[in-house]
Amino acid sequence: MKTVEIEEYIKDAFEDSMQNYTQTEDYKNAQCEINEMILSFRVFLSSKQQFRFNEIIDAITVADGKLAAEAYLHGIVEGIALREKVNPIS
């Protein structure tokens, strides 16, 4: 299996494995609190500032998602490498 195929499989697995977490009350409550903070801040901005603020929030969201996916990918790869060191295939 090619490395690219493994990475795509792992990235798909990330969404599946994180689905349980994103459906928890703790996660939903945290997201609700963040959304309330954003909305209460946006009220004081002009339309132009609101648009720019939305762009910034979107960029942060994308960057955080990439970081989380990369961390997950590296964790899986390092876990596989460690397993092979502990239990080498003959």
PDB file of N, CA and C in Angstrom, residues 43-89:
ATOM      1  N   VAL A  43     -21.013  41.982  17.487  1.00  0.00           N
ATOM      2  CA  VAL A  43     -22.035  43.022  17.575  1.00  0.00           C
ATOM      3  C   VAL A  43     -21.415  44.418  17.526  1.00  0.00           C
ATOM      4  N   PHE A  44     -20.229  44.564  18.058  1.00  0.00           N
ATOM      5  CA  PHE A  44     -19.586  45.875  18.153  1.00  0.00           C
ATOM      6  C   PHE A  44     -18.753  46.229  16.916  1.00  0.00           C
ATOM      7  N   LEU A  45     -18.742  45.356  15.919  1.00  0.00           N
ATOM      8  CA  LEU A  45     -17.932  45.583  14.717  1.00  0.00           C
ATOM      9  C   LEU A  45     -18.775  46.143  13.584  1.00  0.00           C
ATOM     10  N   SER A  46     -18.133  46.903  12.712  1.00  0.00           N
ATOM     11  CA  SER A  46     -18.801  47.372  11.492  1.00  0.00           C
ATOM     12  C   SER A  46     -18.960  46.181  10.547  1.00  0.00           C
ATOM     13  N   SER A  47     -19.736  46.347   9.496  1.00  0.00           N
ATOM     14  CA  SER A  47     -19.942  45.257   8.522  1.00  0.00           C
ATOM     15  C   SER A  47     -18.621  44.794   7.911  1.00  0.00           C
ATOM     16  N   LYS A  48     -17.774  45.756   7.576  1.00  0.00           N
ATOM     17  CA  LYS A  48     -16.464  45.435   6.987  1.00  0.00           C
ATOM     18  C   LYS A  48     -15.604  44.670   7.999  1.00  0.00           C
ATOM     19  N   GLN A  49     -15.621  45.114   9.249  1.00  0.00           N
ATOM     20  CA  GLN A  49     -14.862  44.440  10.293  1.00  0.00           C
ATOM     21  C   GLN A  49     -15.421  43.046  10.570  1.00  0.00           C
ATOM     22  N   GLN A  50     -16.738  42.903  10.531  1.00  0.00           N
ATOM     23  CA  GLN A  50     -17.352  41.596  10.733  1.00  0.00           C
ATOM     24  C   GLN A  50     -16.913  40.618   9.653  1.00  0.00           C
ATOM     25  N   PHE A  51     -16.870  41.081   8.413  1.00  0.00           N
ATOM     26  CA  PHE A  51     -16.423  40.239   7.307  1.00  0.00           C
ATOM     27  C   PHE A  51     -14.979  39.790   7.527  1.00  0.00           C
ATOM     28  N   ARG A  52     -14.116  40.722   7.884  1.00  0.00           N
ATOM     29  CA  ARG A  52     -12.703  40.398   8.120  1.00  0.00           C
ATOM     30  C   ARG A  52     -12.551  39.470   9.314  1.00  0.00           C
ATOM     31  N   PHE A  53     -13.319  39.722  10.374  1.00  0.00           N
ATOM     32  CA  PHE A  53     -13.296  38.857  11.554  1.00  0.00           C
ATOM     33  C   PHE A  53     -13.713  37.434  11.179  1.00  0.00           C
ATOM     34  N   ASN A  54     -14.739  37.303  10.344  1.00  0.00           N
ATOM     35  CA  ASN A  54     -15.168  35.975   9.885  1.00  0.00           C
ATOM     36  C   ASN A  54     -14.058  35.267   9.121  1.00  0.00           C
ATOM     37  N   GLU A  55     -13.346  36.016   8.290  1.00  0.00           N
ATOM     38  CA  GLU A  55     -12.217  35.438   7.555  1.00  0.00           C
ATOM     39  C   GLU A  55     -11.148  34.922   8.513  1.00  0.00           C
ATOM     40  N   ILE A  56     -10.877  35.687   9.560  1.00  0.00           N
ATOM     41  CA  ILE A  56      -9.868  35.286  10.548  1.00  0.00           C
ATOM     42  C   ILE A  56     -10.316  34.026  11.281  1.00  0.00           C
ATOM     43  N   ILE A  57     -11.559  34.002  11.724  1.00  0.00           N
ATOM     44  CA  ILE A  57     -12.089  32.829  12.431  1.00  0.00           C
ATOM     45  C   ILE A  57     -12.044  31.600  11.519  1.00  0.00           C
ATOM     46  N   ASP A  58     -12.418  31.767  10.261  1.00  0.00           N
ATOM     47  CA  ASP A  58     -12.372  30.650   9.307  1.00  0.00           C
ATOM     48  C   ASP A  58     -10.946  30.138   9.120  1.00  0.00           C
ATOM     49  N   ALA A  59      -9.986  31.052   9.006  1.00  0.00           N
ATOM     50  CA  ALA A  59      -8.586  30.647   8.835  1.00  0.00           C
ATOM     51  C   ALA A  59      -8.080  29.890  10.058  1.00  0.00           C
ATOM     52  N   ILE A  60      -8.456  30.346  11.244  1.00  0.00           N
ATOM     53  CA  ILE A  60      -8.064  29.654  12.474  1.00  0.00           C
ATOM     54  C   ILE A  60      -8.665  28.255  12.513  1.00  0.00           C
ATOM     55  N   THR A  61      -9.928  28.151  12.137  1.00  0.00           N
ATOM     56  CA  THR A  61     -10.615  26.857  12.128  1.00  0.00           C
ATOM     57  C   THR A  61      -9.934  25.872  11.177  1.00  0.00           C
ATOM     58  N   VAL A  62      -9.600  26.339   9.990  1.00  0.00           N
ATOM     59  CA  VAL A  62      -8.921  25.483   9.010  1.00  0.00           C
ATOM     60  C   VAL A  62      -7.547  25.059   9.530  1.00  0.00           C
ATOM     61  N   ALA A  63      -6.798  25.998  10.066  1.00  0.00           N
ATOM     62  CA  ALA A  63      -5.460  25.683  10.580  1.00  0.00           C
ATOM     63  C   ALA A  63      -5.536  24.690  11.739  1.00  0.00           C
ATOM     64  N   ASP A  64      -6.489  24.894  12.653  1.00  0.00           N
ATOM     65  CA  ASP A  64      -6.647  23.963  13.774  1.00  0.00           C
ATOM     66  C   ASP A  64      -7.040  22.569  13.294  1.00  0.00           C
ATOM     67  N   GLY A  65      -7.900  22.505  12.287  1.00  0.00           N
ATOM     68  CA  GLY A  65      -8.296  21.217  11.727  1.00  0.00           C
ATOM     69  C   GLY A  65      -7.118  20.489  11.098  1.00  0.00           C
ATOM     70  N   LYS A  66      -6.292  21.226  10.376  1.00  0.00           N
ATOM     71  CA  LYS A  66      -5.101  20.621   9.771  1.00  0.00           C
ATOM     72  C   LYS A  66      -4.142  20.114  10.847  1.00  0.00           C
ATOM     73  N   LEU A  67      -3.952  20.908  11.895  1.00  0.00           N
ATOM     74  CA  LEU A  67      -3.068  20.506  12.978  1.00  0.00           C
ATOM     75  C   LEU A  67      -3.585  19.238  13.647  1.00  0.00           C
ATOM     76  N   ALA A  68      -4.871  19.189  13.930  1.00  0.00           N
ATOM     77  CA  ALA A  68      -5.457  18.012  14.578  1.00  0.00           C
ATOM     78  C   ALA A  68      -5.318  16.776  13.689  1.00  0.00           C
ATOM     79  N   ALA A  69      -5.569  16.923  12.398  1.00  0.00           N
ATOM     80  CA  ALA A  69      -5.446  15.794  11.478  1.00  0.00           C
ATOM     81  C   ALA A  69      -4.000  15.315  11.385  1.00  0.00           C
ATOM     82  N   GLU A  70      -3.055  16.254  11.343  1.00  0.00           N
ATOM     83  CA  GLU A  70      -1.639  15.876  11.294  1.00  0.00           C
ATOM     84  C   GLU A  70      -1.202  15.185  12.579  1.00  0.00           C
ATOM     85  N   ALA A  71      -1.670  15.693  13.716  1.00  0.00           N
ATOM     86  CA  ALA A  71      -1.331  15.063  14.997  1.00  0.00           C
ATOM     87  C   ALA A  71      -1.873  13.639  15.043  1.00  0.00           C
ATOM     88  N   TYR A  72      -3.080  13.454  14.566  1.00  0.00           N
ATOM     89  CA  TYR A  72      -3.690  12.129  14.526  1.00  0.00           C
ATOM     90  C   TYR A  72      -2.886  11.204  13.609  1.00  0.00           C
ATOM     91  N   LEU A  73      -2.550  11.696  12.425  1.00  0.00           N
ATOM     92  CA  LEU A  73      -1.761  10.922  11.460  1.00  0.00           C
ATOM     93  C   LEU A  73      -0.418  10.522  12.056  1.00  0.00           C
ATOM     94  N   HIS A  74       0.282  11.473  12.669  1.00  0.00           N
ATOM     95  CA  HIS A  74       1.586  11.175  13.267  1.00  0.00           C
ATOM     96  C   HIS A  74       1.447  10.184  14.422  1.00  0.00           C
ATOM     97  N   GLY A  75       0.384  10.325  15.200  1.00  0.00           N
ATOM     98  CA  GLY A  75       0.143   9.391  16.303  1.00  0.00           C
ATOM     99  C   GLY A  75      -0.045   7.976  15.801  1.00  0.00           C
ATOM    100  N   ILE A  76      -0.802   7.821  14.730  1.00  0.00           N
ATOM    101  CA  ILE A  76      -1.028   6.496  14.141  1.00  0.00           C
ATOM    102  C   ILE A  76       0.285   5.936  13.601  1.00  0.00           C
ATOM    103  N   VAL A  77       1.013   6.737  12.848  1.00  0.00           N
ATOM    104  CA  VAL A  77       2.274   6.277  12.250  1.00  0.00           C
ATOM    105  C   VAL A  77       3.283   5.910  13.339  1.00  0.00           C
ATOM    106  N   GLU A  78       3.387   6.745  14.366  1.00  0.00           N
ATOM    107  CA  GLU A  78       4.325   6.452  15.454  1.00  0.00           C
ATOM    108  C   GLU A  78       3.880   5.216  16.233  1.00  0.00           C
ATOM    109  N   GLY A  79       2.578   5.042  16.384  1.00  0.00           N
ATOM    110  CA  GLY A  79       2.067   3.846  17.057  1.00  0.00           C
ATOM    111  C   GLY A  79       2.396   2.585  16.279  1.00  0.00           C
ATOM    112  N   ILE A  80       2.260   2.641  14.965  1.00  0.00           N
ATOM    113  CA  ILE A  80       2.600   1.491  14.117  1.00  0.00           C
ATOM    114  C   ILE A  80       4.096   1.205  14.205  1.00  0.00           C
ATOM    115  N   ALA A  81       4.914   2.262  14.147  1.00  0.00           N
ATOM    116  CA  ALA A  81       6.372   2.083  14.228  1.00  0.00           C
ATOM    117  C   ALA A  81       6.771   1.491  15.571  1.00  0.00           C
ATOM    118  N   LEU A  82       6.168   1.949  16.652  1.00  0.00           N
ATOM    119  CA  LEU A  82       6.473   1.416  17.973  1.00  0.00           C
ATOM    120  C   LEU A  82       6.057  -0.049  18.074  1.00  0.00           C
ATOM    121  N   ARG A  83       4.892  -0.361  17.546  1.00  0.00           N
ATOM    122  CA  ARG A  83       4.433  -1.755  17.565  1.00  0.00           C
ATOM    123  C   ARG A  83       5.412  -2.655  16.814  1.00  0.00           C
ATOM    124  N   GLU A  84       5.925  -2.184  15.679  1.00  0.00           N
ATOM    125  CA  GLU A  84       6.866  -2.977  14.898  1.00  0.00           C
ATOM    126  C   GLU A  84       8.196  -3.138  15.632  1.00  0.00           C
ATOM    127  N   LYS A  85       8.582  -2.143  16.434  1.00  0.00           N
ATOM    128  CA  LYS A  85       9.808  -2.281  17.233  1.00  0.00           C
ATOM    129  C   LYS A  85       9.617  -3.287  18.352  1.00  0.00           C
ATOM    130  N   VAL A  86       8.442  -3.259  18.974  1.00  0.00           N
ATOM    131  CA  VAL A  86       8.163  -4.156  20.106  1.00  0.00           C
ATOM    132  C   VAL A  86       7.862  -5.561  19.625  1.00  0.00           C
ATOM    133  N   ASN A  87       7.105  -5.659  18.525  1.00  0.00           N
ATOM    134  CA  ASN A  87       6.722  -6.973  17.967  1.00  0.00           C
ATOM    135  C   ASN A  87       7.154  -7.041  16.506  1.00  0.00           C
ATOM    136  N   PRO A  88       8.447  -7.193  16.237  1.00  0.00           N
ATOM    137  CA  PRO A  88       8.906  -7.188  14.834  1.00  0.00           C
ATOM    138  C   PRO A  88       8.306  -8.357  14.055  1.00  0.00           C
ATOM    139  N   ILE A  89       7.971  -8.070  12.800  1.00  0.00           N
ATOM    140  CA  ILE A  89       7.440  -9.107  11.915  1.00  0.00           C
ATOM    141  C   ILE A  89       8.602  -9.942  11.408  1.00  0.00           C
TER     142      ILE A  89
END
